[in-house]
mmCIF file of C-alpha atoms in Angstrom:
data_model
loop_
_atom_site.group_PDB
_atom_site.id
_atom_site.type_symbol
_atom_site.label_atom_id
_atom_site.label_comp_id
_atom_site.label_asym_id
_atom_site.label_seq_id
_atom_site.Cartn_x
_atom_site.Cartn_y
_atom_site.Cartn_z
ATOM 1 C CA MET A 1 0.000 0.000 0.000
ATOM 2 C CA THR A 2 1.444 3.418 -0.955
ATOM 3 C CA LYS A 3 1.715 6.312 1.478
ATOM 4 C CA PHE A 4 -0.831 8.228 -0.611
ATOM 5 C CA SER A 5 -3.282 5.333 -0.409
ATOM 6 C CA THR A 6 -2.912 5.101 3.374
ATOM 7 C CA TRP A 7 -3.413 8.852 3.753
ATOM 8 C CA LYS A 8 -6.442 8.780 1.491
ATOM 9 C CA LYS A 9 -8.039 5.937 3.421
ATOM 10 C CA GLY A 10 -7.365 7.744 6.678
ATOM 11 C CA LEU A 11 -9.199 10.812 5.436
ATOM 12 C CA ILE A 12 -12.117 8.732 4.219
ATOM 13 C CA CYS A 13 -12.283 6.943 7.525
ATOM 14 C CA LEU A 14 -12.133 10.170 9.518
ATOM 15 C CA GLY A 15 -15.088 11.526 7.601
ATOM 16 C CA ALA A 16 -17.033 8.339 8.231
ATOM 17 C CA VAL A 17 -16.315 8.260 11.974
ATOM 18 C CA MET A 18 -17.505 11.847 12.292
ATOM 19 C CA LEU A 19 -20.604 11.033 10.297
ATOM 20 C CA LEU A 20 -21.753 8.034 12.276
ATOM 21 C CA GLU A 21 -24.074 10.265 14.317
ATOM 22 C CA SER A 22 -21.825 13.201 14.404
ATOM 23 C CA PRO A 23 -21.634 16.178 16.733
ATOM 24 C CA VAL A 24 -22.820 19.755 17.537
ATOM 25 C CA VAL A 25 -21.588 22.859 19.428
ATOM 26 C CA PRO A 26 -18.070 23.713 20.759
ATOM 27 C CA LEU A 27 -15.102 21.402 21.130
ATOM 28 C CA GLN A 28 -14.505 20.075 24.627
ATOM 29 C CA THR A 29 -10.824 19.766 25.434
ATOM 30 C CA THR A 30 -10.684 17.485 28.481
ATOM 31 C CA TYR A 31 -12.167 14.138 29.326
ATOM 32 C CA THR A 32 -11.260 11.475 31.853
ATOM 33 C CA VAL A 33 -11.826 7.855 30.894
ATOM 34 C CA LYS A 34 -13.059 5.859 33.878
ATOM 35 C CA ALA A 35 -11.682 2.475 34.865
ATOM 36 C CA GLN A 36 -13.536 -0.585 33.663
ATOM 37 C CA GLU A 37 -13.663 -2.967 36.562
ATOM 38 C CA THR A 38 -15.466 -5.849 34.877
ATOM 39 C CA ALA A 39 -12.961 -6.208 32.049
ATOM 40 C CA SER A 40 -9.856 -5.610 34.170
ATOM 41 C CA GLU A 41 -8.615 -9.182 33.779
ATOM 42 C CA THR A 42 -8.500 -8.867 29.988
ATOM 43 C CA ASP A 43 -6.098 -6.702 27.994
ATOM 44 C CA THR A 44 -8.445 -4.191 26.341
ATOM 45 C CA SER A 45 -5.811 -1.649 25.296
ATOM 46 C CA ASN A 46 -6.553 -2.247 21.607
ATOM 47 C CA ILE A 47 -10.334 -2.132 22.066
ATOM 48 C CA LYS A 48 -11.732 1.391 21.784
ATOM 49 C CA SER A 49 -15.372 2.437 22.100
ATOM 50 C CA ILE A 50 -16.869 5.750 21.009
ATOM 51 C CA LEU A 51 -20.396 6.643 22.146
ATOM 52 C CA LEU A 52 -22.552 8.111 19.385
ATOM 53 C CA ILE A 53 -25.315 10.267 20.862
ATOM 54 C CA GLY A 54 -28.399 11.490 19.026
ATOM 55 C CA GLN A 55 -29.962 14.315 21.017
ATOM 56 C CA ASP A 56 -33.718 14.899 21.106
ATOM 57 C CA LYS A 57 -33.352 18.683 20.787
ATOM 58 C CA ARG A 58 -35.182 21.115 18.531
ATOM 59 C CA GLU A 59 -34.210 24.635 17.569
ATOM 60 C CA GLY A 60 -34.256 27.004 20.554
ATOM 61 C CA GLU A 61 -34.227 24.227 23.158
ATOM 62 C CA SER A 62 -31.522 23.539 25.720
ATOM 63 C CA ARG A 63 -29.956 20.083 26.173
ATOM 64 C CA GLN A 64 -32.587 17.353 26.040
ATOM 65 C CA ARG A 65 -32.707 13.578 26.534
ATOM 66 C CA SER A 66 -30.568 11.351 24.321
ATOM 67 C CA ASP A 67 -32.783 9.972 21.562
ATOM 68 C CA SER A 68 -30.222 7.345 20.574
ATOM 69 C CA MET A 69 -27.100 5.901 22.225
ATOM 70 C CA ILE A 70 -24.900 3.697 20.041
ATOM 71 C CA LEU A 71 -21.504 2.405 21.138
ATOM 72 C CA ALA A 72 -19.130 2.024 18.167
ATOM 73 C CA THR A 73 -16.362 -0.404 19.166
ATOM 74 C CA LEU A 74 -13.108 -1.029 17.283
ATOM 75 C CA ASP A 75 -11.042 -4.080 18.166
ATOM 76 C CA LYS A 76 -7.666 -3.864 16.438
ATOM 77 C CA ASP A 77 -6.495 -7.268 17.686
ATOM 78 C CA LYS A 78 -9.564 -9.147 16.434
ATOM 79 C CA GLY A 79 -10.054 -6.910 13.416
ATOM 80 C CA THR A 80 -13.723 -6.219 14.183
ATOM 81 C CA ILE A 81 -16.099 -3.265 14.318
ATOM 82 C CA SER A 82 -19.431 -3.370 16.144
ATOM 83 C CA LEU A 83 -22.383 -1.093 16.869
ATOM 84 C CA THR A 84 -24.209 -1.668 20.174
ATOM 85 C CA SER A 85 -27.444 0.262 20.746
ATOM 86 C CA PHE A 86 -28.648 1.003 24.268
ATOM 87 C CA MET A 87 -32.420 1.375 24.226
ATOM 88 C CA ARG A 88 -33.611 4.663 25.671
ATOM 89 C CA ASP A 89 -36.296 3.098 27.905
ATOM 90 C CA LEU A 90 -33.774 1.111 29.989
ATOM 91 C CA TYR A 91 -34.582 1.683 33.663
ATOM 92 C CA VAL A 92 -31.301 2.151 35.507
ATOM 93 C CA SER A 93 -29.678 3.952 38.399
ATOM 94 C CA ILE A 94 -28.278 7.348 37.381
ATOM 95 C CA PRO A 95 -25.390 8.462 39.634
ATOM 96 C CA GLY A 96 -26.517 11.351 41.840
ATOM 97 C CA TYR A 97 -30.152 10.917 40.824
ATOM 98 C CA SER A 98 -32.938 8.394 41.334
ATOM 99 C CA SER A 99 -33.473 5.458 39.002
ATOM 100 C CA THR A 100 -35.238 6.372 35.764
ATOM 101 C CA ARG A 101 -34.977 5.927 32.005
ATOM 102 C CA ILE A 102 -31.372 5.938 30.842
ATOM 103 C CA ASN A 103 -31.958 8.688 28.280
ATOM 104 C CA ALA A 104 -32.497 11.167 31.145
ATOM 105 C CA ALA A 105 -28.807 10.940 32.080
ATOM 106 C CA TYR A 106 -27.802 13.086 29.104
ATOM 107 C CA ALA A 107 -30.386 15.747 29.945
ATOM 108 C CA TYR A 108 -29.201 15.807 33.578
ATOM 109 C CA GLY A 109 -25.453 15.908 33.021
ATOM 110 C CA GLY A 110 -24.447 15.647 29.383
ATOM 111 C CA MET A 111 -21.813 13.274 28.028
ATOM 112 C CA ASP A 112 -19.995 12.800 31.334
ATOM 113 C CA LEU A 113 -23.065 11.641 33.265
ATOM 114 C CA LEU A 114 -24.299 9.440 30.413
ATOM 115 C CA ASP A 115 -20.868 7.791 30.196
ATOM 116 C CA GLN A 116 -20.776 7.253 33.966
ATOM 117 C CA THR A 117 -24.280 5.769 33.887
ATOM 118 C CA LEU A 118 -23.385 3.302 31.143
ATOM 119 C CA GLU A 119 -20.077 2.362 32.739
ATOM 120 C CA GLU A 120 -21.479 1.800 36.240
ATOM 121 C CA ASN A 121 -24.548 -0.122 35.114
ATOM 122 C CA PHE A 122 -23.118 -2.148 32.230
ATOM 123 C CA GLY A 123 -19.361 -2.327 32.795
ATOM 124 C CA VAL A 124 -18.352 -0.806 29.462
ATOM 125 C CA LYS A 125 -15.406 1.507 28.929
ATOM 126 C CA ILE A 126 -16.122 4.634 26.872
ATOM 127 C CA ASP A 127 -13.118 6.332 25.272
ATOM 128 C CA GLY A 128 -14.896 9.316 23.774
ATOM 129 C CA ASN A 129 -18.173 10.769 22.548
ATOM 130 C CA VAL A 130 -19.659 12.441 19.483
ATOM 131 C CA GLU A 131 -23.119 13.991 19.508
ATOM 132 C CA VAL A 132 -25.627 15.356 17.011
ATOM 133 C CA ASP A 133 -29.079 16.933 17.190
ATOM 134 C CA PHE A 134 -31.832 16.611 14.593
ATOM 135 C CA GLU A 135 -30.886 19.705 12.587
ATOM 136 C CA VAL A 136 -27.203 18.804 12.318
ATOM 137 C CA PHE A 137 -28.019 15.189 11.395
ATOM 138 C CA GLN A 138 -29.952 16.424 8.363
ATOM 139 C CA VAL A 139 -27.135 18.776 7.364
ATOM 140 C CA LEU A 140 -24.536 15.993 7.569
ATOM 141 C CA VAL A 141 -26.562 13.559 5.459
ATOM 142 C CA ASP A 142 -27.172 16.258 2.857
ATOM 143 C CA LYS A 143 -23.460 17.188 2.776
ATOM 144 C CA VAL A 144 -22.554 13.661 1.649
ATOM 145 C CA GLY A 145 -25.265 13.749 -0.998
ATOM 146 C CA GLY A 146 -27.809 11.607 0.849
ATOM 147 C CA ILE A 147 -27.771 7.873 1.533
ATOM 148 C CA ASP A 148 -29.066 4.757 -0.225
ATOM 149 C CA LEU A 149 -31.278 2.557 1.924
ATOM 150 C CA GLU A 150 -33.669 -0.326 1.367
ATOM 151 C CA LEU A 151 -37.215 0.367 2.595
ATOM 152 C CA THR A 152 -40.345 -1.682 2.947
ATOM 153 C CA GLN A 153 -43.480 -0.238 1.375
ATOM 154 C CA ALA A 154 -44.806 0.601 4.846
ATOM 155 C CA GLU A 155 -41.601 2.479 5.689
ATOM 156 C CA ALA A 156 -41.717 4.381 2.385
ATOM 157 C CA ASP A 157 -45.357 5.302 3.005
ATOM 158 C CA TYR A 158 -44.495 6.495 6.504
ATOM 159 C CA ILE A 159 -41.692 8.786 5.319
ATOM 160 C CA CYS A 160 -43.932 10.265 2.612
ATOM 161 C CA GLY A 161 -46.921 10.614 4.948
ATOM 162 C CA ARG A 162 -49.135 8.364 2.846
ATOM 163 C CA ASP A 163 -50.280 6.222 5.802
ATOM 164 C CA GLN A 164 -52.010 8.441 8.336
ATOM 165 C CA SER A 165 -53.169 5.491 10.462
ATOM 166 C CA VAL A 166 -49.775 4.948 12.108
ATOM 167 C CA LEU A 167 -48.516 6.458 15.341
ATOM 168 C CA TYR A 168 -47.056 9.970 14.867
ATOM 169 C CA PRO A 169 -48.114 10.309 11.197
ATOM 170 C CA GLN A 170 -45.916 12.433 8.933
ATOM 171 C CA PRO A 171 -47.364 15.281 6.842
ATOM 172 C CA LEU A 172 -48.268 14.127 3.341
ATOM 173 C CA ARG A 173 -45.440 14.906 0.902
ATOM 174 C CA THR A 174 -46.732 14.582 -2.643
ATOM 175 C CA ASP A 175 -43.304 15.606 -3.987
ATOM 176 C CA TRP A 176 -41.700 12.500 -2.464
ATOM 177 C CA ASN A 177 -42.158 9.266 -4.404
ATOM 178 C CA LEU A 178 -40.382 6.676 -2.267
ATOM 179 C CA GLN A 179 -41.374 3.053 -2.861
ATOM 180 C CA ALA A 180 -40.414 -0.431 -1.601
ATOM 181 C CA GLY A 181 -36.806 -1.274 -2.440
ATOM 182 C CA VAL A 182 -33.604 0.759 -2.456
ATOM 183 C CA ASN A 183 -34.261 4.497 -2.226
ATOM 184 C CA HIS A 184 -32.019 7.545 -2.164
ATOM 185 C CA LEU A 185 -32.836 9.545 0.985
ATOM 186 C CA ASP A 186 -31.936 13.149 1.732
ATOM 187 C CA GLY A 187 -31.263 14.383 5.269
ATOM 188 C CA GLU A 188 -34.895 15.068 6.153
ATOM 189 C CA GLN A 189 -36.071 11.697 4.859
ATOM 190 C CA ALA A 190 -33.226 9.845 6.606
ATOM 191 C CA LEU A 191 -34.093 11.524 9.909
ATOM 192 C CA ILE A 192 -37.784 10.602 9.630
ATOM 193 C CA HIS A 193 -36.785 6.997 8.920
ATOM 194 C CA ALA A 194 -34.258 6.832 11.779
ATOM 195 C CA ARG A 195 -36.856 8.118 14.262
ATOM 196 C CA ASN A 196 -39.703 5.883 13.011
ATOM 197 C CA ARG A 197 -41.028 3.637 15.789
ATOM 198 C CA SER A 198 -44.524 3.275 14.354
ATOM 199 C CA ILE A 199 -43.732 0.544 11.803
ATOM 200 C CA GLY A 200 -42.630 -2.820 13.148
ATOM 201 C CA ASN A 201 -41.792 -3.624 16.746
ATOM 202 C CA SER A 202 -41.717 -0.072 18.151
ATOM 203 C CA ASP A 203 -38.340 0.992 19.581
ATOM 204 C CA TYR A 204 -36.770 -2.384 18.800
ATOM 205 C CA ARG A 205 -37.171 -1.906 15.054
ATOM 206 C CA ARG A 206 -36.343 1.784 15.393
ATOM 207 C CA THR A 207 -33.001 0.809 16.946
ATOM 208 C CA GLU A 208 -32.271 -1.382 13.915
ATOM 209 C CA ARG A 209 -33.201 1.469 11.570
ATOM 210 C CA GLN A 210 -30.746 3.795 13.289
ATOM 211 C CA GLN A 211 -27.935 1.291 12.840
ATOM 212 C CA GLU A 212 -28.883 0.799 9.180
ATOM 213 C CA VAL A 213 -28.765 4.571 8.596
ATOM 214 C CA LEU A 214 -25.300 4.768 10.172
ATOM 215 C CA MET A 215 -23.947 1.953 8.012
ATOM 216 C CA ALA A 216 -25.464 3.522 4.875
ATOM 217 C CA ALA A 217 -23.855 6.862 5.745
ATOM 218 C CA PHE A 218 -20.509 5.148 6.282
ATOM 219 C CA ALA A 219 -20.754 3.366 2.928
ATOM 220 C CA LYS A 220 -21.532 6.650 1.170
ATOM 221 C CA VAL A 221 -18.567 8.481 2.708
ATOM 222 C CA LYS A 222 -16.222 5.599 1.969
ATOM 223 C CA ASP A 223 -16.951 5.976 -1.753
ATOM 224 C CA LEU A 224 -16.120 9.706 -1.918
ATOM 225 C CA SER A 225 -12.908 10.937 -3.533
ATOM 226 C CA VAL A 226 -10.052 12.161 -1.358
ATOM 227 C CA PHE A 227 -10.743 15.760 -2.417
ATOM 228 C CA LYS A 228 -14.427 15.540 -1.527
ATOM 229 C CA ILE A 229 -13.512 13.954 1.806
ATOM 230 C CA ALA A 230 -11.141 16.834 2.570
ATOM 231 C CA GLY A 231 -13.860 19.347 1.702
ATOM 232 C CA LEU A 232 -16.410 17.472 3.797
ATOM 233 C CA ILE A 233 -14.157 17.494 6.860
ATOM 234 C CA LYS A 234 -13.592 21.242 6.460
ATOM 235 C CA ASP A 235 -17.356 21.839 6.195
ATOM 236 C CA ILE A 236 -18.442 19.758 9.171
ATOM 237 C CA MET A 237 -15.709 20.626 11.665
ATOM 238 C CA PRO A 238 -17.544 23.773 12.896
ATOM 239 C CA LEU A 239 -20.557 21.559 13.715
ATOM 240 C CA VAL A 240 -18.634 19.062 15.811
ATOM 241 C CA THR A 241 -19.095 18.590 19.526
ATOM 242 C CA THR A 242 -16.825 15.920 20.913
ATOM 243 C CA ASP A 243 -14.400 15.251 23.730
ATOM 244 C CA LEU A 244 -11.962 13.783 21.174
ATOM 245 C CA SER A 245 -9.228 15.854 19.565
ATOM 246 C CA LEU A 246 -8.781 15.951 15.798
ATOM 247 C CA TRP A 247 -5.615 13.910 16.342
ATOM 248 C CA ASP A 248 -7.627 11.250 18.203
ATOM 249 C CA MET A 249 -10.287 11.211 15.489
ATOM 250 C CA THR A 250 -7.647 10.739 12.821
ATOM 251 C CA GLY A 251 -6.085 7.866 14.766
ATOM 252 C CA TYR A 252 -9.419 6.097 15.145
ATOM 253 C CA ALA A 253 -10.093 6.690 11.456
ATOM 254 C CA MET A 254 -6.856 4.952 10.501
ATOM 255 C CA ASP A 255 -7.716 2.072 12.826
ATOM 256 C CA VAL A 256 -11.140 1.643 11.204
ATOM 257 C CA MET A 257 -9.659 1.585 7.723
ATOM 258 C CA SER A 258 -6.938 -0.869 8.715
ATOM 259 C CA ILE A 259 -9.599 -3.224 10.083
ATOM 260 C CA GLY A 260 -11.874 -2.916 7.079
ATOM 261 C CA THR A 261 -15.601 -2.264 7.090
ATOM 262 C CA ASP A 262 -17.278 -4.843 4.889
ATOM 263 C CA GLU A 263 -18.911 -6.472 7.903
ATOM 264 C CA ILE A 264 -20.104 -4.419 10.871
ATOM 265 C CA ALA A 265 -21.705 -6.444 13.668
ATOM 266 C CA SER A 266 -24.749 -4.938 15.375
ATOM 267 C CA TYR A 267 -26.101 -5.630 18.857
ATOM 268 C CA ARG A 268 -28.731 -4.313 21.240
ATOM 269 C CA ILE A 269 -28.926 -3.785 24.990
ATOM 270 C CA PRO A 270 -30.938 -5.171 26.656
ATOM 271 C CA GLU A 271 -30.183 -8.603 25.249
ATOM 272 C CA ASP A 272 -33.185 -10.761 24.397
ATOM 273 C CA GLY A 273 -34.399 -12.488 27.552
ATOM 274 C CA ALA A 274 -32.362 -10.195 29.796
ATOM 275 C CA TYR A 275 -35.009 -7.633 30.756
ATOM 276 C CA THR A 276 -38.558 -7.247 32.042
ATOM 277 C CA PRO A 277 -41.067 -4.702 30.650
ATOM 278 C CA GLN A 278 -42.632 -2.863 33.581
ATOM 279 C CA THR A 279 -44.619 0.272 34.379
ATOM 280 C CA ILE A 280 -42.886 2.328 37.089
ATOM 281 C CA ASP A 281 -44.150 5.745 38.218
ATOM 282 C CA GLY A 282 -46.417 5.786 35.190
ATOM 283 C CA MET A 283 -43.514 5.111 32.786
ATOM 284 C CA GLN A 284 -43.299 2.101 30.501
ATOM 285 C CA VAL A 285 -39.703 0.952 30.960
ATOM 286 C CA LEU A 286 -37.351 -1.977 30.376
ATOM 287 C CA VAL A 287 -35.835 -3.233 33.617
ATOM 288 C CA PRO A 288 -32.587 -4.969 32.638
ATOM 289 C CA ASP A 289 -30.993 -7.974 34.265
ATOM 290 C CA LEU A 290 -27.740 -6.090 34.826
ATOM 291 C CA GLU A 291 -25.618 -9.152 35.500
ATOM 292 C CA GLN A 292 -26.763 -10.936 32.333
ATOM 293 C CA ASN A 293 -26.347 -7.836 30.170
ATOM 294 C CA ARG A 294 -22.889 -7.152 31.609
ATOM 295 C CA GLU A 295 -21.846 -10.702 30.796
ATOM 296 C CA TYR A 296 -23.231 -10.331 27.286
ATOM 297 C CA LEU A 297 -21.252 -7.122 26.728
ATOM 298 C CA GLN A 298 -18.085 -8.726 28.091
ATOM 299 C CA GLN A 299 -18.490 -11.479 25.502
ATOM 300 C CA ILE A 300 -19.299 -9.362 22.447
ATOM 301 C CA LEU A 301 -16.995 -6.414 23.168
ATOM 302 C CA TYR A 302 -14.140 -7.861 25.237
ATOM 303 C CA HIS A 303 -14.274 -11.548 24.261
ATOM 304 C CA ALA A 304 -14.564 -12.722 27.868
ATOM 305 C CA GLY A 305 -14.164 -16.466 28.295
ATOM 306 C CA GLU A 306 -12.185 -16.967 25.088
#
């Protein structure tokens, strides 16, 4: 591989990492990674996890709850990349607060408190964060020219507002002609699809849609030329909110490209059979079996028992 090729792939990868549910607001310069007690017996120095946060914030609002929480994990030793979604209705203990839905942690204390909540409840180690709100998500998808995604007819009808019988119906868009099959989605359409929990199994299917959107965005960025990648990075840097430096982002980008991205594994917390749906204080929540979910994460992220 030539030096130019390596540099080019690094740039492509950097753009993709920033896209995977990218950021907002000013750059944070300090961040302390907490110790991971449950994986202390295993060498995890070459396993890095970045939390991708989608914020449920509209224009003019202050920080809101995290609408999506996806842990992107790179394992350089195993040569694997995985996306692990934490469902927003998980009922957990939030440090310094009472137990409630996990998505409240971000509203209460931003990235730091959300990281602490995930680490203390599930035993994961988080090495950095990137965050995006609805408006910025649309801008980022549009900047890469949209994404290509396969839709069912019901999903296409939902995006276009043709089926008004579903939960949270969309306004009818007669200028959109999406149909079953592979469609090219712009930022607005991609956001509607990623937030859709009316078609399929509610938040469970919505979690899968979010991961599919991320992988489609990654595939689109990976195909851009080196010059377009450079321009994209320049355009989106002012939008970025992250506790990672540009140097860190570049390093992770090179790691991703060295691993390869043809196969990205996807997971969900809580694991099937490792939670109980309950109604607590009037809230419909998922009460996780913390021990079982911790063990599951140790296996899929840190290869415990191998």
